[in-house]
Backbone as a ProteinNet text record, in pm:
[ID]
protein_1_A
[PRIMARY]
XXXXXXXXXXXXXXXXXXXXXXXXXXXXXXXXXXXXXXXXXXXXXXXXXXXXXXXXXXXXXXXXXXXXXXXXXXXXXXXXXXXXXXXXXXXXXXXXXXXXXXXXXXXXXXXXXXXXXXXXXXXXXXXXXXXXXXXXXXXXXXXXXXXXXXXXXXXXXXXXXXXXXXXXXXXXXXXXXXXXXXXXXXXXXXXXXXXXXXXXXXXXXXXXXXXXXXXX
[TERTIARY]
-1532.6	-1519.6	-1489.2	-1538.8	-1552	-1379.5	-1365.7	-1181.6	-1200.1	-1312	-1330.1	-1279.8	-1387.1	-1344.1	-1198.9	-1149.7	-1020.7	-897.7	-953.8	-850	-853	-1005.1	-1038.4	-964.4	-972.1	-959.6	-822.9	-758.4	-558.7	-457.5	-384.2	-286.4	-211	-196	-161.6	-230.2	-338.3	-463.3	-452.6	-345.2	-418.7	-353.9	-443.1	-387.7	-222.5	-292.6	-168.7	-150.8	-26.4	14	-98.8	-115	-210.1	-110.2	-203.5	-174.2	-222.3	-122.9	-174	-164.4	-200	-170	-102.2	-16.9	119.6	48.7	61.2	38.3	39.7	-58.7	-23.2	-46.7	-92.3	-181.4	-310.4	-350.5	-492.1	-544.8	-504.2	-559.3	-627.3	-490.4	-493.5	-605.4	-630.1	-687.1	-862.1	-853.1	-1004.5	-1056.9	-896.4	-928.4	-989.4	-923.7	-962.4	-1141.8	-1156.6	-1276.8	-1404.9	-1328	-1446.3	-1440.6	-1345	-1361.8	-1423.2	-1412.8	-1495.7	-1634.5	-1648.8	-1834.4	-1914.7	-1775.2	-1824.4	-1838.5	-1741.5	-1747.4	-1819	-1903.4	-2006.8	-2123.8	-2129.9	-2296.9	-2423.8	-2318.9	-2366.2	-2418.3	-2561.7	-2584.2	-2496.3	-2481.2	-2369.9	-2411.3	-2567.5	-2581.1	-2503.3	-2556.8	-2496.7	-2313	-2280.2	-2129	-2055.8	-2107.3	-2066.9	-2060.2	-2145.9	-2159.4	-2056.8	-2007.8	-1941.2	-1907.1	-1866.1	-1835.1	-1833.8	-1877.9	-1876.2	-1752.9	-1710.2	-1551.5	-1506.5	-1482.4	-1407.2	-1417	-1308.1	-1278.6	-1287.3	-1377.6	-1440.7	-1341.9	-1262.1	-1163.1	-1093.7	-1016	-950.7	-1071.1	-1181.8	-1298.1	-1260.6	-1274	-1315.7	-1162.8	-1034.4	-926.3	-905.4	-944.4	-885.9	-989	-1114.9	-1229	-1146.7	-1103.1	-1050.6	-955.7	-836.8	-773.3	-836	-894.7	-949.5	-1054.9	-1130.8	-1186.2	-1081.6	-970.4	-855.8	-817	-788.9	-751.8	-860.8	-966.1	-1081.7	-1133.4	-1114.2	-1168.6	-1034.2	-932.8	-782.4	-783.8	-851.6	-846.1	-924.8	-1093.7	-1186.6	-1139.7	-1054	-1013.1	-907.6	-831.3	-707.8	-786.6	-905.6	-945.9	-995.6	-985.1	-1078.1	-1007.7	-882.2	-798.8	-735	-688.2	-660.6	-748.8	-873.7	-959.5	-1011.5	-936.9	-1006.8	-882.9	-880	-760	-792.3	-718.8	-748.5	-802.7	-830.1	-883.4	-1039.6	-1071.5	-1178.2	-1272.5	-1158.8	-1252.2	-1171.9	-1163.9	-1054.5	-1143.5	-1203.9	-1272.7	-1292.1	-1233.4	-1280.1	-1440	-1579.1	-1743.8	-1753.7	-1876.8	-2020.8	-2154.6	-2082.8	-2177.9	-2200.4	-2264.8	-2296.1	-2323.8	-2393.2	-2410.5	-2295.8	-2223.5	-2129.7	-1983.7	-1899.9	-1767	-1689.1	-1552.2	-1494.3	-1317.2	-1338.4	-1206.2	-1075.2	-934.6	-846.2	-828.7	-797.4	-726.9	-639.5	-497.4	-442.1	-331.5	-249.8	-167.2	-36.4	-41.8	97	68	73	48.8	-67	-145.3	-269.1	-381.9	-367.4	-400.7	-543.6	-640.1	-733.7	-744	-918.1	-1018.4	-983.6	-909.2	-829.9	-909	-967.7	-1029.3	-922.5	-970.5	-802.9	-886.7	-793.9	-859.6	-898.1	-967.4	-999.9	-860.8	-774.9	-705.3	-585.8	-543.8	-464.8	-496.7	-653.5	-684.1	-729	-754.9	-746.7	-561.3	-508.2	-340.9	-294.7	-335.8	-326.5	-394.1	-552.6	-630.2	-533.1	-502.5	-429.6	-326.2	-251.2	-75.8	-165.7	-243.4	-307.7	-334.9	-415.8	-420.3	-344.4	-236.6	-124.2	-74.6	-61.1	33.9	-29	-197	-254.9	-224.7	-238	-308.8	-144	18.9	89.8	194.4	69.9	151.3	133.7	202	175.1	129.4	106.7	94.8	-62.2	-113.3	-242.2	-336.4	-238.8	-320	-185.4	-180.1	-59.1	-112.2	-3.5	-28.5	-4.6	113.5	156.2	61.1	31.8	-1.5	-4.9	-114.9	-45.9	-41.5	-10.6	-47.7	-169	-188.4	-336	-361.6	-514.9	-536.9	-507.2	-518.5	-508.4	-656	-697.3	-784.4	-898.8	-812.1	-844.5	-913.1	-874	-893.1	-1007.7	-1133.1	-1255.9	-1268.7	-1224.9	-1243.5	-1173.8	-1031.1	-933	-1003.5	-1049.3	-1111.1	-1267.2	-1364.3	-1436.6	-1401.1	-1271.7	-1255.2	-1165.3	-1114.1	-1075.3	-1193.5	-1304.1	-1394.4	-1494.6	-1488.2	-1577.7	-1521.3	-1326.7	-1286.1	-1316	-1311	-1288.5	-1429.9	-1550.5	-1707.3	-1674.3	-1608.6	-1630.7	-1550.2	-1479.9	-1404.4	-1549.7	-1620.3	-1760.6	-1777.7	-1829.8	-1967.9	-1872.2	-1727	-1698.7	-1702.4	-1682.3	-1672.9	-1804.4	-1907.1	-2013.2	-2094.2	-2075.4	-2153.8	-2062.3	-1958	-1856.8	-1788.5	-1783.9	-1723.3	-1779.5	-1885.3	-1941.4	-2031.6	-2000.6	-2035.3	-1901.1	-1804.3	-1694.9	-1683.1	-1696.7	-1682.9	-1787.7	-1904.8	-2013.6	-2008.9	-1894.9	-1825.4	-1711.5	-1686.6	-1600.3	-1648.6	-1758.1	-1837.2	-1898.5	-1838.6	-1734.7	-1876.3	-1989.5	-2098.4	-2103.2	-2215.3	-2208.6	-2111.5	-1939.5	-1863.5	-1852.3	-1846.9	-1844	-1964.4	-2108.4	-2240.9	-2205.1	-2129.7	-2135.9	-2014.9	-1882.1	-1797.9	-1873.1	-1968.6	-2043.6	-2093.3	-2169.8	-2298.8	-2241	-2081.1	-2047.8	-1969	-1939.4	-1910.3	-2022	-2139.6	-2249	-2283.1	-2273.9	-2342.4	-2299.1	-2101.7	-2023.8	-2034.8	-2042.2	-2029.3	-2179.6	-2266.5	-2368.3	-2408.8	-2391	-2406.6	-2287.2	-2207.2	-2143.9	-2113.8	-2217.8	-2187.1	-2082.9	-1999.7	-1913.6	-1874.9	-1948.8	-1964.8	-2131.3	-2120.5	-2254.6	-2373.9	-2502.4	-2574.5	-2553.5	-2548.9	-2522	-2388.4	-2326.8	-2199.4	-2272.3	-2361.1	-2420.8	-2472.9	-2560.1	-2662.5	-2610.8	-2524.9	-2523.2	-2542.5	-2511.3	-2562.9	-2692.6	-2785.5	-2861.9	-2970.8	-2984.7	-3088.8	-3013.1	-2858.6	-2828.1	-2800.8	-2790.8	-2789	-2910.7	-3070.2	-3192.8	-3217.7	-3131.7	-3160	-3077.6	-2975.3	-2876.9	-2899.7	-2876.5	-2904.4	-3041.4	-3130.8	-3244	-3290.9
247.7	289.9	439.8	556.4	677.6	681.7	813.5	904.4	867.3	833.3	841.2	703.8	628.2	516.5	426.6	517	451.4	504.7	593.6	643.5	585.6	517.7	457	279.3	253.9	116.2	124.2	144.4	164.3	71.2	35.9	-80.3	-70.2	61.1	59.4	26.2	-11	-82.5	-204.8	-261.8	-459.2	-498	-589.2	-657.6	-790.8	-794	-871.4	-862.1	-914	-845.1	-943.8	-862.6	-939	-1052.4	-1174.2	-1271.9	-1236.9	-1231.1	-1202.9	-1317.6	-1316.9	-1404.1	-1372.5	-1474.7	-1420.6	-1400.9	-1266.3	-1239.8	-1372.8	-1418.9	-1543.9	-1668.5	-1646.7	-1803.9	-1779	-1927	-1928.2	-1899.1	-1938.7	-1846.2	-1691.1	-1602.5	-1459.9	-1427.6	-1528.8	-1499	-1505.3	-1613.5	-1663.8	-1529.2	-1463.2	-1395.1	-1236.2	-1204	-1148.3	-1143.3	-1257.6	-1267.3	-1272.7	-1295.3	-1271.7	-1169.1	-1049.5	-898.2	-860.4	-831.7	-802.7	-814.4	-962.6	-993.2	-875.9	-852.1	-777.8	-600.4	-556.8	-451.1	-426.7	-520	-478.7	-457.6	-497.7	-446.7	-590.5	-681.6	-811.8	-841.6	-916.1	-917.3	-1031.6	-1009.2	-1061	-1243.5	-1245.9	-1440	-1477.2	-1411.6	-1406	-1431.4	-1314.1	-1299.8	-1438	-1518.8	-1609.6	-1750.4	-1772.2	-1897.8	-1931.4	-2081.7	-2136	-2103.5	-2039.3	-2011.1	-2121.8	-2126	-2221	-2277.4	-2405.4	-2489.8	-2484.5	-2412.3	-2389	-2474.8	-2529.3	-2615.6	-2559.6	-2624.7	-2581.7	-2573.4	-2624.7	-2627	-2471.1	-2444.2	-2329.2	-2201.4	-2201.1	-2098	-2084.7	-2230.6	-2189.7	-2123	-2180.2	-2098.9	-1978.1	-1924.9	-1787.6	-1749.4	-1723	-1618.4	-1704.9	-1791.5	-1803.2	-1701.1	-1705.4	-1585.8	-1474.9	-1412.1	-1280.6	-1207.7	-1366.2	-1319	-1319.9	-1361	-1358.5	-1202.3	-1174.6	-1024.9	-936.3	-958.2	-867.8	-858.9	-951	-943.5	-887.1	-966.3	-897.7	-728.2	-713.3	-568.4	-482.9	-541.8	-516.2	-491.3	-582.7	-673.7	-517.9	-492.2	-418.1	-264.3	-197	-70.4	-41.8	-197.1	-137.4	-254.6	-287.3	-346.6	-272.3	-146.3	-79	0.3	-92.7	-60.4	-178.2	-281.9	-407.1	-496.7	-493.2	-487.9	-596.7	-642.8	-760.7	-677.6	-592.3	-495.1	-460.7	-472.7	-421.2	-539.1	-655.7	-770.6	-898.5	-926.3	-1007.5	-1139.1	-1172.2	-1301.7	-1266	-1375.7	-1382.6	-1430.9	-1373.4	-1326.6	-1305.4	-1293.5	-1290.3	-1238.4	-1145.9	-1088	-1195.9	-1205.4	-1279.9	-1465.4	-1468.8	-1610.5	-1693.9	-1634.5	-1703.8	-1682.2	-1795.4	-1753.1	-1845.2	-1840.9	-1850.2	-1932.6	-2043.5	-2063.9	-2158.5	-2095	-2135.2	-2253.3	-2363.8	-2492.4	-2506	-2499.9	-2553.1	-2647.4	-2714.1	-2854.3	-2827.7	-2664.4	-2682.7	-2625.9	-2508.7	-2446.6	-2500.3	-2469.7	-2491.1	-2629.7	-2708.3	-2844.4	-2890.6	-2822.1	-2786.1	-2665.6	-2679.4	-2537	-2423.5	-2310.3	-2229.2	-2117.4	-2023.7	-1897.7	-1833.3	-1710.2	-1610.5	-1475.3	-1317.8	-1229.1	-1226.1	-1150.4	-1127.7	-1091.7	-1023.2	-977.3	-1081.7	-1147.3	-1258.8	-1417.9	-1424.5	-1494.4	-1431.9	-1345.8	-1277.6	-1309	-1297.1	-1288.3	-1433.1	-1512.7	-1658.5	-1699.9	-1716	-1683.6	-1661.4	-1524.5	-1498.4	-1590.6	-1607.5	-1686.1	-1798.8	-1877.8	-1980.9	-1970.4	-1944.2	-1926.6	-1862.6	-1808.1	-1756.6	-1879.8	-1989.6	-2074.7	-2160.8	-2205.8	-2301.7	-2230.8	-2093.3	-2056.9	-2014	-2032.7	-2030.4	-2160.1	-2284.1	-2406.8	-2502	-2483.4	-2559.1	-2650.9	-2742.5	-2859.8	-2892.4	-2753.6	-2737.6	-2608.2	-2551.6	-2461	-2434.1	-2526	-2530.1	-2406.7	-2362.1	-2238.5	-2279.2	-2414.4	-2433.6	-2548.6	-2512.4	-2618.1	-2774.8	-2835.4	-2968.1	-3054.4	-2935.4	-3000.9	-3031.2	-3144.8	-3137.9	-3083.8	-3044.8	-3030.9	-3125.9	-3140.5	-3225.3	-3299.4	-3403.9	-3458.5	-3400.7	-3322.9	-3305.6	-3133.3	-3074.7	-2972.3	-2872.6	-2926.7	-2875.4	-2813.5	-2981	-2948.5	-2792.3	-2822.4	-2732.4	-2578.4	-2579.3	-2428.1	-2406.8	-2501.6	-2484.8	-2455.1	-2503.2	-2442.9	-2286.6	-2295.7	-2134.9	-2071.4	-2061.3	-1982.5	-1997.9	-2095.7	-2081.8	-2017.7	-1975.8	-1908.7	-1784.2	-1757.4	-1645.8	-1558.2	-1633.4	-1564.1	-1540.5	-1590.2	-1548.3	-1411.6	-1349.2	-1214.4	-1143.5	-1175.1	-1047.7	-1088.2	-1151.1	-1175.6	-1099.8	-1118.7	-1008.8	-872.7	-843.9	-704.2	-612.5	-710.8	-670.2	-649.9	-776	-725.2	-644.1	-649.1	-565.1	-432.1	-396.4	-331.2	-178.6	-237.8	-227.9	-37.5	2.8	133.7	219.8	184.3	200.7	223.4	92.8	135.3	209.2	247	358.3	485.6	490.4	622.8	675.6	553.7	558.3	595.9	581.5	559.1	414.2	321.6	199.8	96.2	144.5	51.9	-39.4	34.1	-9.5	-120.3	-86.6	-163.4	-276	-284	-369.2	-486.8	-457	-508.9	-568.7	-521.6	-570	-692.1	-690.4	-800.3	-919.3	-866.9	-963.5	-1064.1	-962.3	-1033.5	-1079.9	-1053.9	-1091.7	-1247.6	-1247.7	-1390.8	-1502.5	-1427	-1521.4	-1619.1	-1534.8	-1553.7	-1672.5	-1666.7	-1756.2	-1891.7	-1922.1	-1993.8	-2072.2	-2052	-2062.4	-2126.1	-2064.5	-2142.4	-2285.6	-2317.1	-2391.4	-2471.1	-2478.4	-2531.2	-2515.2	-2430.9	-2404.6	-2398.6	-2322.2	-2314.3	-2376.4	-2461.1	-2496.6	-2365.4	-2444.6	-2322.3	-2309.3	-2393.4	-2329.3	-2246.6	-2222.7	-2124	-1990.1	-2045.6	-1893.5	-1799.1	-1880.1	-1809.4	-1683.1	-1659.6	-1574.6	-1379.2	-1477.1	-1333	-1343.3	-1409.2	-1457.1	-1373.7	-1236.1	-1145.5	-1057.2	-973.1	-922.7	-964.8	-1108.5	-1137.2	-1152.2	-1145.9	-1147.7	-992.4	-882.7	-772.4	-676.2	-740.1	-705.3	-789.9	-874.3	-1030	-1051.1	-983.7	-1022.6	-922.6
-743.7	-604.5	-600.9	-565	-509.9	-449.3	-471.4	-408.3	-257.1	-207.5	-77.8	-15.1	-126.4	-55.3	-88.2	-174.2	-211	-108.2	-38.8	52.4	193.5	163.5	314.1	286.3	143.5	141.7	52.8	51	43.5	49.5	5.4	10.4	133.1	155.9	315.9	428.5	415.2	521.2	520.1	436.3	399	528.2	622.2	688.2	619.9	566.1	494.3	378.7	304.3	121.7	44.3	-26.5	-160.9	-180.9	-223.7	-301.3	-436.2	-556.8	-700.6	-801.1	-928.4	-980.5	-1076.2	-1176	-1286.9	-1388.6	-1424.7	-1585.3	-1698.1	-1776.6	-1881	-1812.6	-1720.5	-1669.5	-1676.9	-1687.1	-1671.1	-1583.7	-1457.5	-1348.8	-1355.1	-1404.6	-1409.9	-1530.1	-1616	-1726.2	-1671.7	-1578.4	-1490.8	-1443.9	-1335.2	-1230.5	-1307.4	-1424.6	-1507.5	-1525.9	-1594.9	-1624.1	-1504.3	-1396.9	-1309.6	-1250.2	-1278.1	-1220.2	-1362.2	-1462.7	-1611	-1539.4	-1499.2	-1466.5	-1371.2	-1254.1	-1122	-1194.8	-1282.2	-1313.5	-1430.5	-1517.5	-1579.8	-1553.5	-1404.1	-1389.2	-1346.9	-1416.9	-1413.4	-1270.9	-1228.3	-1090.6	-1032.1	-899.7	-834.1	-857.7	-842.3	-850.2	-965.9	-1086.2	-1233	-1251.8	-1166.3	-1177.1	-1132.2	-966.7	-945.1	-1008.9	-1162.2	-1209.8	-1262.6	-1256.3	-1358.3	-1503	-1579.9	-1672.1	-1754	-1888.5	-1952	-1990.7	-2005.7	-2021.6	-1928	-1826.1	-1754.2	-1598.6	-1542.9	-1445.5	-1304	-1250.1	-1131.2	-1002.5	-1016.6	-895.5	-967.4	-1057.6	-1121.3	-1040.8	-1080.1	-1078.6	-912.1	-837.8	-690.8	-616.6	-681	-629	-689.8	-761.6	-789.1	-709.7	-695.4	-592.3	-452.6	-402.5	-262.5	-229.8	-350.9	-339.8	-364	-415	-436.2	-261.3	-259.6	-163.1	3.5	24.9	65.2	93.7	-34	-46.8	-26.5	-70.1	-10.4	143.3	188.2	337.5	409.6	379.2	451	446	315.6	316.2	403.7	413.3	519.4	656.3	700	819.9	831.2	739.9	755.6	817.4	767.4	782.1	903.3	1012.5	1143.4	1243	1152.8	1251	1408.5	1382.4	1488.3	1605.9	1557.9	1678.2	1774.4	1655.6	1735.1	1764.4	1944.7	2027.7	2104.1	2186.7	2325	2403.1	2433.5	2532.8	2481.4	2375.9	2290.1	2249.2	2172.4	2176.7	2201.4	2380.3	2395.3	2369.1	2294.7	2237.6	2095.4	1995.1	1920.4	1864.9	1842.6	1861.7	1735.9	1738.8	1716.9	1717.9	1856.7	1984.2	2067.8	2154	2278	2213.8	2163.9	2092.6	2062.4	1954.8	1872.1	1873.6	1947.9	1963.6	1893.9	1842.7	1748.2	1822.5	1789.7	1910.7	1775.7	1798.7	1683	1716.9	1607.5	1630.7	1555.6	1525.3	1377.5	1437	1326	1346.8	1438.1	1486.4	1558	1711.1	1745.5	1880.1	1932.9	1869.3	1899.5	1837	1887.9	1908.7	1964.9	2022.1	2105.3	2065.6	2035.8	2007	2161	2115	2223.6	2193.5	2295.3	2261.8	2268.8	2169.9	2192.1	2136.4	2181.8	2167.5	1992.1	1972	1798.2	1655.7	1785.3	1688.6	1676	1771.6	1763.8	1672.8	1631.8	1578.8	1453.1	1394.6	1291.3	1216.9	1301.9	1276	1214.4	1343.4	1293.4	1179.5	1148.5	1065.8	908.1	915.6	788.1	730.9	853.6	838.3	779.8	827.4	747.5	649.3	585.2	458	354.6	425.6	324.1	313.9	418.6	383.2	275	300.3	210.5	62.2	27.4	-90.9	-182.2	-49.2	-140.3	-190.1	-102.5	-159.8	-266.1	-334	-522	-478.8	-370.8	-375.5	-370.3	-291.1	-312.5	-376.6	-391.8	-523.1	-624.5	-714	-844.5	-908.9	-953.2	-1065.4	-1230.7	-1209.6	-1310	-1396.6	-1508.4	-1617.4	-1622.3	-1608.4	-1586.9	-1430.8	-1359.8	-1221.2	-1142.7	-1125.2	-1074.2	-917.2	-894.1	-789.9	-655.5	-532.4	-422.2	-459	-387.1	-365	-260.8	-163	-68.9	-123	-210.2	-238.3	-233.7	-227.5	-181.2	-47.6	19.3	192.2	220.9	140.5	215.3	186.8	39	46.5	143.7	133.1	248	358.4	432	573	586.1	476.5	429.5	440.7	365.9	310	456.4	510.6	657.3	752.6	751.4	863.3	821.3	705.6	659.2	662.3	617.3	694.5	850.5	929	1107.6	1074.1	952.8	965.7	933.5	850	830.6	974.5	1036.1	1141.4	1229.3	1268.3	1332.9	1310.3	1231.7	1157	1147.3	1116.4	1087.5	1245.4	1363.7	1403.5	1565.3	1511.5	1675.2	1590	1460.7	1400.3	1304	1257.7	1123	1158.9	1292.5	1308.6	1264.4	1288.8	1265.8	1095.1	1034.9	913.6	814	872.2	890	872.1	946.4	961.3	860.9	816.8	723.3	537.3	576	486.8	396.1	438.3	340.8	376.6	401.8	432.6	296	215.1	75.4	29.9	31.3	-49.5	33	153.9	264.7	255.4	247.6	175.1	37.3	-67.6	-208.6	-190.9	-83.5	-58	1.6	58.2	153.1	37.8	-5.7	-95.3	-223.5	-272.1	-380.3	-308.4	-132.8	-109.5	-53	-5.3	23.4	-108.3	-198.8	-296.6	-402.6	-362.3	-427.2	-352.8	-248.2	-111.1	-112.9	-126.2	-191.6	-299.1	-408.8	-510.2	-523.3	-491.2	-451.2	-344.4	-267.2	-118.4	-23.2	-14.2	15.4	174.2	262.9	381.1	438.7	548.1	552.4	623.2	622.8	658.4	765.9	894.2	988.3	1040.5	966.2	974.9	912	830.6	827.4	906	971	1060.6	1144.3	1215.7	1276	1187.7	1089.8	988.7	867.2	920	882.9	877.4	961.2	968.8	818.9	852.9	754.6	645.3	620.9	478	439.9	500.8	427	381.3	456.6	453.7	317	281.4	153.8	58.6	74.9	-28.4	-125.2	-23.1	-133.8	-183.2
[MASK]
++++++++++++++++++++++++++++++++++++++++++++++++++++++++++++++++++++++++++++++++++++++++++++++++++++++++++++++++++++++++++++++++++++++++++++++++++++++++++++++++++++++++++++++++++++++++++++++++++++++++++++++++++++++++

């Protein structure tokens, strides 16, 4: 990443704190090996495969977290432009709107401005991705049963942060210069999500012109 864009993309921008993983786990050792893949050059379809031996639930939670921290970070550089006043719906553009539901306040699909559901959004998945019960760190513990679903609906809230970004935002980060790295997060999560079934296609679509336009 360029002086430029490291000043644009800063630890002081993260919408929320990194989730990391502990030095001497397997995890960290995974998460390791799949930044090695991204920073050799390796093409991104390539980078996303299964690694040989290695346990497919382990593979799909460390990129949940990573891609966690990567979009939070996206999310963080053009957060202070995107207000209830600016985009008091969480969108899409005109087509596709985005309404929160989770097990406590909100009980019923509720529209709410972008940035208030971006907020909620996060608190969620901080909570899934810091409970042992469903992503163990420790040795020995098995996954939930449920454990797929739970990262599919992570990884499907978490595409409505590009489709916002990209299509109410993305002049903004233009300007920033941050097109490019913004395109290679994209295409390094289409690509994971994808080869794994992860999010269905029609959650894709609304970015369905720009992912034929980077992607292929």
């Amino acid at each position: 990443m360029s002086t430029a864009l490291k000043q644009v993309f800063n630890k002081d921008k993260t919408f929320r704190p990194k989730r990391k993983f502990e030095p001497g786990t397997q995890r960290f050792e995974l998460h390791k090996k799949a930044q090695a893949s991204l920073s050799s050059g390796v093409d991104l379809k390539g980078a996303v495969q299964l690694p040989t031996g290695e346990d497919l639930n382990d593979w799909i939670a460390v990129h949940v977290v990573d891609f966690f921290n990567r979009i939070n970070l996206i999310y963080g550089t053009i957060c202070e432009f995107c207000t209830d006043r600016s985009c008091p719906i969480m969108s899409g553009g005109q087509k596709y709107e985005y309404r929160w539901q989770d097990d406590h306040k909100y009980k019923r699909p509720t529209a709410l401005p972008a940035p208030r559901y971006m907020s909620l959004l996060m608190d969620w998945i901080e909570v899934q991705i810091n409970n042992e019960e469903i992503f163990p760190t420790s040795i020995g513990i098995p996954f939930p049963k449920n454990f797929l679903q739970i990262c599919k609906k992570i990884l499907c809230r978490l595409f409505r942060v590009f489709v916002h970004v990209y299509i109410h935002h993305f002049d903004r980060l233009g300007t920033m210069g941050a097109e490019a790295h913004i395109n290679t997060c994209y295409k390094h999560f289409y690509y994971f999500v994808t080869e794994f079934n992860l999010v269905d296609r029609k959650e894709l679509e609304p970015l369905k012109e720009m992912t034929s336009r980077i992607c292929n």
